[in-house]
Tab-separated table of C-alpha atoms in Angstrom:
chain	number	residue	atom	x	y	z
A	82	UNK	CA	16.173	205.524	14.250
A	83	UNK	CA	15.787	209.256	14.721
A	84	UNK	CA	12.592	211.258	14.236
A	85	UNK	CA	11.701	214.913	13.875
A	86	UNK	CA	8.472	216.589	14.984
A	87	UNK	CA	6.592	219.031	12.802
A	88	UNK	CA	3.658	221.389	13.256
A	89	UNK	CA	0.395	219.563	12.541
A	90	UNK	CA	-0.986	222.753	11.023
A	91	UNK	CA	1.593	223.984	8.520
A	92	UNK	CA	4.134	221.138	8.544
A	93	UNK	CA	7.089	223.312	9.595
A	94	UNK	CA	9.781	221.342	11.451
A	95	UNK	CA	9.861	222.047	15.198
A	96	UNK	CA	12.730	219.839	16.413
A	97	UNK	CA	16.063	218.530	15.277
A	98	UNK	CA	16.519	214.765	14.825
A	99	UNK	CA	15.766	213.009	18.128
A	100	UNK	CA	15.760	209.355	19.188
A	101	UNK	CA	13.108	207.883	21.482
A	102	UNK	CA	14.134	206.760	24.978
A	103	UNK	CA	12.270	205.812	28.149
A	104	UNK	CA	10.572	208.584	30.111
A	105	UNK	CA	12.793	209.119	33.191
A	106	UNK	CA	11.341	208.893	36.690
A	107	UNK	CA	12.403	212.481	37.372
A	108	UNK	CA	9.862	213.775	34.835
A	109	UNK	CA	7.446	214.298	37.765
A	110	UNK	CA	10.038	215.633	40.205
A	111	UNK	CA	10.326	218.997	41.928
A	112	UNK	CA	13.749	219.358	43.483
A	113	UNK	CA	14.963	221.972	45.937
A	114	UNK	CA	14.893	225.657	45.045
A	115	UNK	CA	17.439	225.825	42.269
A	116	UNK	CA	17.723	225.884	38.494
A	117	UNK	CA	17.897	222.312	37.215
A	118	UNK	CA	19.415	221.193	33.895
A	119	UNK	CA	17.481	219.709	30.980
A	120	UNK	CA	15.267	216.711	31.696
A	121	UNK	CA	16.252	214.998	28.434
A	122	UNK	CA	19.704	214.406	27.040
A	123	UNK	CA	20.385	216.226	23.741
A	124	UNK	CA	19.092	214.339	20.725
A	125	UNK	CA	16.497	212.294	22.651
A	126	UNK	CA	12.768	212.414	23.296
A	127	UNK	CA	10.261	210.516	25.415
A	128	UNK	CA	6.478	210.181	25.425
A	129	UNK	CA	4.270	210.380	28.518
A	130	UNK	CA	1.392	207.894	28.252
A	131	UNK	CA	-0.606	209.706	30.933
A	132	UNK	CA	-2.796	212.779	30.433
A	133	UNK	CA	-0.949	216.006	31.164
A	134	UNK	CA	-1.624	219.723	31.455
A	135	UNK	CA	-4.892	221.609	31.946
A	136	UNK	CA	-7.753	221.233	32.551
A	137	UNK	CA	-7.256	219.925	36.091
A	138	UNK	CA	-10.024	218.531	38.309
A	139	UNK	CA	-9.754	218.091	42.105
A	140	UNK	CA	-10.005	214.618	43.626
A	141	UNK	CA	-13.240	215.527	45.410
A	142	UNK	CA	-14.839	216.166	42.023
A	143	UNK	CA	-13.378	213.156	40.207
A	144	UNK	CA	-13.972	210.427	42.796
A	145	UNK	CA	-12.344	206.979	43.167
A	146	UNK	CA	-14.181	205.179	40.354
A	147	UNK	CA	-13.389	207.701	37.631
A	148	UNK	CA	-9.833	208.024	38.921
A	149	UNK	CA	-9.287	204.243	38.744
A	150	UNK	CA	-10.568	204.259	35.175
A	151	UNK	CA	-7.758	206.753	34.474
A	152	UNK	CA	-5.129	204.589	36.201
A	153	UNK	CA	-4.962	206.365	39.585
A	154	UNK	CA	-5.808	204.181	42.599
A	155	UNK	CA	-5.269	206.486	45.587
A	156	UNK	CA	-6.239	210.101	46.321
A	157	UNK	CA	-4.208	212.871	44.683
A	158	UNK	CA	-4.685	216.621	44.840
A	159	UNK	CA	-5.906	216.883	41.246
A	160	UNK	CA	-6.049	214.885	38.037
A	161	UNK	CA	-5.150	216.148	34.603
A	162	UNK	CA	-7.857	215.872	31.976
A	163	UNK	CA	-5.558	216.978	29.188
A	164	UNK	CA	-4.661	214.723	26.288
A	165	UNK	CA	-2.259	211.795	26.829
A	166	UNK	CA	0.899	211.261	24.811
A	167	UNK	CA	2.819	214.519	25.300
A	168	UNK	CA	6.355	214.312	23.892
A	169	UNK	CA	9.244	215.875	25.803
A	170	UNK	CA	12.513	217.092	24.301
A	171	UNK	CA	15.445	219.143	25.531
A	172	UNK	CA	14.939	222.889	24.921
A	173	UNK	CA	18.058	222.951	22.731
A	174	UNK	CA	16.433	220.465	20.328
A	175	UNK	CA	13.521	222.760	19.434
A	176	UNK	CA	13.309	224.738	16.193
A	177	UNK	CA	10.930	227.323	14.730
A	178	UNK	CA	8.972	228.268	17.854
A	179	UNK	CA	8.171	231.574	19.571
A	180	UNK	CA	6.874	232.351	23.054
A	181	UNK	CA	3.238	233.271	23.630
A	182	UNK	CA	3.673	236.248	26.033
A	183	UNK	CA	0.304	235.977	27.779
A	184	UNK	CA	1.039	232.350	28.756
A	185	UNK	CA	4.453	232.892	30.344
A	186	UNK	CA	3.551	232.730	34.018
A	187	UNK	CA	5.824	230.993	36.505
A	188	UNK	CA	6.393	230.523	40.195
A	189	UNK	CA	9.819	232.084	40.611
A	190	UNK	CA	12.530	232.470	37.976
A	191	UNK	CA	11.010	231.064	34.812
A	192	UNK	CA	8.063	229.347	33.151
A	193	UNK	CA	6.131	226.545	34.841
A	194	UNK	CA	3.514	225.824	32.165
A	195	UNK	CA	0.511	226.540	34.373
A	196	UNK	CA	-1.434	228.129	31.501
A	197	UNK	CA	-0.916	225.368	28.973
A	198	UNK	CA	1.073	225.657	25.722
A	199	UNK	CA	3.284	228.761	25.770
A	200	UNK	CA	5.206	228.121	22.536
A	201	UNK	CA	3.702	228.679	19.102
A	202	UNK	CA	4.846	227.624	15.654
A	203	UNK	CA	6.773	230.608	14.293
A	204	UNK	CA	5.323	230.061	10.833
A	205	UNK	CA	1.574	229.689	11.447
A	206	UNK	CA	1.119	230.798	15.084
A	207	UNK	CA	-0.471	227.529	16.238
A	208	UNK	CA	0.215	226.697	19.950
A	209	UNK	CA	2.412	223.607	19.796
A	210	UNK	CA	4.389	223.141	23.010
A	211	UNK	CA	4.984	224.103	26.645
A	212	UNK	CA	8.392	225.376	27.735
A	213	UNK	CA	9.241	224.714	31.396
A	214	UNK	CA	12.342	226.227	32.984
A	215	UNK	CA	11.300	227.517	36.413
A	216	UNK	CA	13.363	226.762	39.503
A	217	UNK	CA	12.776	223.333	41.100
A	218	UNK	CA	11.708	221.942	37.703
A	219	UNK	CA	13.705	220.071	35.088
A	220	UNK	CA	14.027	222.191	31.957
A	221	UNK	CA	11.968	220.731	29.132
A	222	UNK	CA	9.772	221.425	26.142
A	223	UNK	CA	6.604	219.342	26.069
A	224	UNK	CA	5.124	219.027	22.577
A	225	UNK	CA	1.331	219.078	22.764
A	226	UNK	CA	-0.500	215.944	21.553
A	227	UNK	CA	-2.461	216.695	18.407
A	228	UNK	CA	-0.503	219.872	17.701
A	229	UNK	CA	2.546	218.078	16.280
A	230	UNK	CA	3.227	215.042	14.153
A	231	UNK	CA	6.198	212.695	14.120
A	232	UNK	CA	8.210	212.267	10.918
A	233	UNK	CA	10.946	209.627	10.581
A	234	UNK	CA	14.207	211.474	9.959
A	235	UNK	CA	16.163	210.645	6.825
A	236	UNK	CA	19.726	209.534	7.501
A	237	UNK	CA	21.838	211.222	4.797
A	238	UNK	CA	24.408	208.446	5.139
A	239	UNK	CA	21.827	205.732	4.548
A	240	UNK	CA	22.405	202.351	6.127
A	241	UNK	CA	20.761	200.539	9.002
A	242	UNK	CA	19.334	201.922	12.250
A	243	UNK	CA	21.793	202.820	14.957
A	244	UNK	CA	23.396	200.021	16.944
A	245	UNK	CA	21.913	199.192	20.323
A	246	UNK	CA	24.527	199.785	23.010
A	247	UNK	CA	25.238	196.796	25.290
A	248	UNK	CA	24.415	197.116	28.959
A	249	UNK	CA	28.030	197.735	29.946
A	250	UNK	CA	27.936	200.946	27.864
A	251	UNK	CA	24.831	202.375	29.551
A	252	UNK	CA	25.267	205.750	31.184
A	253	UNK	CA	26.031	205.659	34.908
A	254	UNK	CA	25.006	208.537	37.171
A	255	UNK	CA	27.155	209.077	40.295
A	256	UNK	CA	25.083	209.118	43.503
A	257	UNK	CA	26.684	212.286	44.861
A	258	UNK	CA	27.229	215.543	42.978
A	259	UNK	CA	30.482	217.539	43.300
A	260	UNK	CA	28.632	219.962	45.602
A	261	UNK	CA	28.148	217.174	48.149
A	262	UNK	CA	24.403	216.853	47.526
A	263	UNK	CA	22.738	213.609	46.568
A	264	UNK	CA	21.980	213.512	42.850
A	265	UNK	CA	18.335	214.399	42.121
A	266	UNK	CA	18.408	211.647	39.494
A	267	UNK	CA	19.078	209.176	42.312
A	268	UNK	CA	16.407	210.546	44.638
A	269	UNK	CA	13.794	210.423	41.859
A	270	UNK	CA	14.739	206.918	40.683
A	271	UNK	CA	14.758	205.714	44.287
A	272	UNK	CA	11.333	207.217	44.956
A	273	UNK	CA	9.809	205.375	41.988
A	274	UNK	CA	11.606	202.102	42.792
A	275	UNK	CA	10.621	202.298	46.467
A	276	UNK	CA	6.936	202.312	45.496
A	277	UNK	CA	7.414	199.102	43.484
A	278	UNK	CA	9.571	197.624	46.256
A	279	UNK	CA	6.842	198.128	48.848
A	280	UNK	CA	4.249	196.561	46.567
A	281	UNK	CA	6.534	193.561	46.019
A	282	UNK	CA	7.135	193.183	49.759
A	283	UNK	CA	3.498	192.238	50.445
A	284	UNK	CA	3.945	194.054	53.749
A	285	UNK	CA	6.822	191.884	54.989
A	286	UNK	CA	10.226	192.970	56.219
A	287	UNK	CA	12.680	193.404	53.315
A	288	UNK	CA	16.435	193.086	53.755
A	289	UNK	CA	18.815	194.715	51.281
A	290	UNK	CA	22.571	194.266	50.742
A	291	UNK	CA	25.056	196.627	52.316
A	292	UNK	CA	26.517	199.522	50.359
A	293	UNK	CA	24.724	201.869	48.000
A	294	UNK	CA	21.542	199.767	47.949
A	295	UNK	CA	21.245	199.979	51.728
A	296	UNK	CA	22.025	203.706	51.679
A	297	UNK	CA	19.336	204.245	49.058
A	298	UNK	CA	16.484	202.103	50.391
A	299	UNK	CA	17.413	200.898	53.886
A	300	UNK	CA	16.124	203.770	56.019
A	301	UNK	CA	12.833	204.052	54.137
A	302	UNK	CA	12.194	200.304	54.365
A	303	UNK	CA	12.905	200.327	58.094
A	304	UNK	CA	10.442	203.191	58.554
A	305	UNK	CA	7.664	201.775	56.389
A	306	UNK	CA	7.806	197.991	56.936
A	307	UNK	CA	7.948	195.701	59.983
A	308	UNK	CA	11.388	195.386	61.587
A	309	UNK	CA	11.661	191.655	60.955
A	310	UNK	CA	9.760	188.439	60.262
A	311	UNK	CA	6.796	187.778	62.490
A	312	UNK	CA	7.394	184.623	64.526
A	313	UNK	CA	4.509	182.122	64.842
A	314	UNK	CA	3.373	181.736	68.464
A	315	UNK	CA	4.769	178.780	70.388
A	316	UNK	CA	5.947	177.785	73.849
A	317	UNK	CA	9.588	178.637	73.135
A	318	UNK	CA	9.102	181.405	70.549
A	319	UNK	CA	10.943	184.653	71.361
A	320	UNK	CA	8.988	187.808	71.913
A	321	UNK	CA	8.201	189.610	68.663
A	322	UNK	CA	8.921	193.351	68.631
A	323	UNK	CA	5.773	195.400	68.374
A	324	UNK	CA	5.059	196.605	64.860
A	325	UNK	CA	4.564	200.375	64.481
A	326	UNK	CA	1.156	201.675	63.469
A	327	UNK	CA	2.331	202.579	59.950
A	328	UNK	CA	3.992	199.402	58.637
A	329	UNK	CA	1.081	196.966	59.025
A	330	UNK	CA	1.349	194.106	56.584
A	331	UNK	CA	-0.265	190.671	56.573
A	332	UNK	CA	-0.476	189.103	60.024
A	333	UNK	CA	2.107	186.359	59.443
A	334	UNK	CA	4.401	187.692	56.760
A	335	UNK	CA	7.781	186.107	56.054
A	336	UNK	CA	10.813	188.322	55.576
A	337	UNK	CA	11.981	188.821	52.008
A	338	UNK	CA	15.401	189.489	50.573
A	339	UNK	CA	16.037	192.033	47.841
A	340	UNK	CA	19.204	192.201	45.739
A	341	UNK	CA	20.487	193.708	42.520
A	342	UNK	CA	20.113	191.609	39.390
A	343	UNK	CA	20.734	192.425	35.772
A	344	UNK	CA	23.095	192.234	32.812
A	345	UNK	CA	26.736	191.958	33.778
A	346	UNK	CA	26.118	190.803	37.350
A	347	UNK	CA	27.118	187.235	38.275
A	348	UNK	CA	24.271	184.891	39.151
A	349	UNK	CA	25.724	183.653	42.430
A	350	UNK	CA	24.092	182.630	45.676
A	351	UNK	CA	20.409	182.014	46.329
A	352	UNK	CA	17.836	183.682	44.127
A	353	UNK	CA	16.447	186.763	45.916
A	354	UNK	CA	12.733	187.157	46.505
A	355	UNK	CA	12.854	190.638	44.961
A	356	UNK	CA	15.267	191.649	42.194
A	357	UNK	CA	16.222	195.301	41.677
A	358	UNK	CA	16.628	195.386	37.915
A	359	UNK	CA	17.320	198.115	35.328
A	360	UNK	CA	14.676	199.679	33.118
A	361	UNK	CA	16.005	199.550	29.597
A	362	UNK	CA	17.155	203.108	28.792
A	363	UNK	CA	15.390	203.084	25.416
A	364	UNK	CA	12.249	200.978	25.864
A	365	UNK	CA	11.695	201.416	29.606
A	366	UNK	CA	11.019	197.679	29.937
A	367	UNK	CA	12.425	196.080	33.109
A	368	UNK	CA	15.083	193.391	32.759
A	369	UNK	CA	13.546	190.024	33.562
A	370	UNK	CA	15.386	188.187	36.357
A	371	UNK	CA	15.714	184.390	36.243
A	372	UNK	CA	14.517	182.090	38.998
A	373	UNK	CA	11.115	183.596	39.673
A	374	UNK	CA	12.231	186.686	41.587
A	375	UNK	CA	9.802	189.607	41.465
A	376	UNK	CA	11.297	192.450	39.426
A	377	UNK	CA	11.457	196.003	40.786
A	378	UNK	CA	12.492	198.440	38.026
A	379	UNK	CA	15.166	201.096	38.596
A	380	UNK	CA	16.212	203.770	36.084
A	381	UNK	CA	19.122	202.291	34.134
A	382	UNK	CA	21.664	205.024	34.899
A	383	UNK	CA	21.040	204.741	38.647
A	384	UNK	CA	20.967	200.930	38.590
A	385	UNK	CA	24.290	201.035	36.752
A	386	UNK	CA	25.708	203.234	39.516
A	387	UNK	CA	24.504	200.779	42.176
A	388	UNK	CA	25.678	197.657	40.381
A	389	UNK	CA	29.054	198.974	39.212
A	390	UNK	CA	30.058	201.855	41.508
A	391	UNK	CA	33.049	203.799	40.299
A	392	UNK	CA	35.077	205.223	43.160
A	393	UNK	CA	38.668	206.382	42.814
A	394	UNK	CA	41.336	204.604	44.794
A	395	UNK	CA	42.609	206.646	47.771
A	396	UNK	CA	46.282	206.069	46.856
A	397	UNK	CA	48.098	205.337	43.599
A	398	UNK	CA	48.424	201.674	42.711
A	399	UNK	CA	51.843	200.043	42.559
A	400	UNK	CA	53.467	200.427	39.182
A	401	UNK	CA	51.848	203.716	38.206
A	402	UNK	CA	48.390	205.162	37.868
A	403	UNK	CA	46.101	202.781	35.905
A	404	UNK	CA	43.469	204.063	33.530
A	405	UNK	CA	40.288	205.236	35.232
A	406	UNK	CA	41.898	205.853	38.625
A	407	UNK	CA	41.958	209.401	39.973
A	408	UNK	CA	44.305	210.992	42.477
A	409	UNK	CA	43.210	211.432	46.065
A	410	UNK	CA	43.226	215.235	45.725
A	411	UNK	CA	40.652	216.575	45.682
A	412	UNK	CA	38.836	214.024	47.825
A	413	UNK	CA	35.823	212.307	46.269
A	414	UNK	CA	32.498	213.990	47.140
A	415	UNK	CA	30.602	212.784	50.182
A	416	UNK	CA	26.975	213.706	50.951
A	417	UNK	CA	26.158	216.181	53.701
A	418	UNK	CA	22.947	214.399	54.770
A	419	UNK	CA	21.432	210.921	54.786
A	420	UNK	CA	19.775	209.781	51.584
A	421	UNK	CA	16.050	210.361	51.133
A	422	UNK	CA	14.014	208.976	48.208
A	423	UNK	CA	11.989	211.675	46.504
A	424	UNK	CA	8.644	211.824	48.300
A	425	UNK	CA	6.600	213.281	45.448
A	426	UNK	CA	7.903	210.766	42.906
A	427	UNK	CA	7.234	207.985	45.435
A	428	UNK	CA	3.622	209.085	45.940
A	429	UNK	CA	3.057	209.685	42.222
A	430	UNK	CA	4.268	206.164	41.409
A	431	UNK	CA	2.506	204.401	44.280
A	432	UNK	CA	-0.825	206.074	43.489
A	433	UNK	CA	-0.672	204.466	40.041
A	434	UNK	CA	0.009	200.915	41.263
A	435	UNK	CA	-3.156	198.817	41.753
A	436	UNK	CA	-1.516	197.268	44.839
A	437	UNK	CA	-2.055	200.526	46.739
A	438	UNK	CA	-5.705	199.501	47.140
A	439	UNK	CA	-4.584	196.895	49.702
A	440	UNK	CA	-5.373	198.326	53.160
A	441	UNK	CA	-1.840	197.980	54.572
A	442	UNK	CA	-0.240	199.738	51.596
A	443	UNK	CA	-2.953	202.396	51.458
A	444	UNK	CA	-2.171	203.209	55.118
A	445	UNK	CA	1.477	203.735	54.197
A	446	UNK	CA	0.484	205.941	51.258
A	447	UNK	CA	-1.824	208.064	53.418
A	448	UNK	CA	0.728	208.413	56.204
A	449	UNK	CA	3.542	209.514	53.867
A	450	UNK	CA	1.192	211.937	52.127
A	451	UNK	CA	-0.001	213.507	55.360
A	452	UNK	CA	3.187	213.321	57.472
A	453	UNK	CA	6.149	213.135	55.072
A	454	UNK	CA	8.818	214.329	57.467
A	455	UNK	CA	8.018	211.639	60.054
A	456	UNK	CA	9.129	208.908	57.643
A	457	UNK	CA	11.353	210.433	54.995
């Protein structure tokens, strides 16, 4: 069911009808040095449960105990002490707002929200939202908690709430953009999933299936985890390769197998130790795999692209061109570089997992934070 958001002061409507969806992993992403599109699809909104915006306090001032009470378990540059629950919408879905000129600073080509709310209600002048549209940032309008209120929208047609789309109708994001660059949606989703994948590994080697899953996670797992299962000592045991200083897990860890699992995929073969599953696009809840596998959530549009890749056939099929098949000219896009999960999204996610307090995982976190280009 759709909602609208109104000014908490005068009641004037500030958005069109929008439907709640899960907050995407890319909400905390900075990507390249280019103008990015809108964070949210038109007609949708999401809520951030974490505090956001100023005031900010450095880690040295906050300390580990206060940070853990706020859900952060490893050092970060600074913590927000703003209010939690900011709501984000696409800029095109806003209504009745005006810019506050003295709060329109930015880094390069637009607004980055450094000064707090920079949009005011056009009717009463109350600061209500922060517009972000600078380069490297996803374009968004963040409605300030306490400055707006949610109102259920009235459907003029009446009737029941909108139908929930089945999994096969979920949006699928291609891994490579027409320009030949990896999709920033994929790099962000992979960064968040990689943090959960490491926590689920318990420090053991993790194998992944060939194809897009290996392209997405394989190199990072090889860099951050042991190269294989550690063999117990014995008279005929082969020599175990030395484990690098970064990927130090438990002393006798057993290799684990990760695989995709979710709606529409056949349940064939042995149950994996770790299941890469979709986050529901509306609720954000991870799909629960059967058989006791540990679930690692992946943004639904990226999981859909991994589970059901759509690549055009290189030549026409016999009997004519079937629906959904493209010609081989122009050629399908191929990436110019190897895939890299988004480092900042990875660190943001891992810092908020209690597992990062384990010494082996904390060493990985610290190493990636201090020497990102050695591993990513």
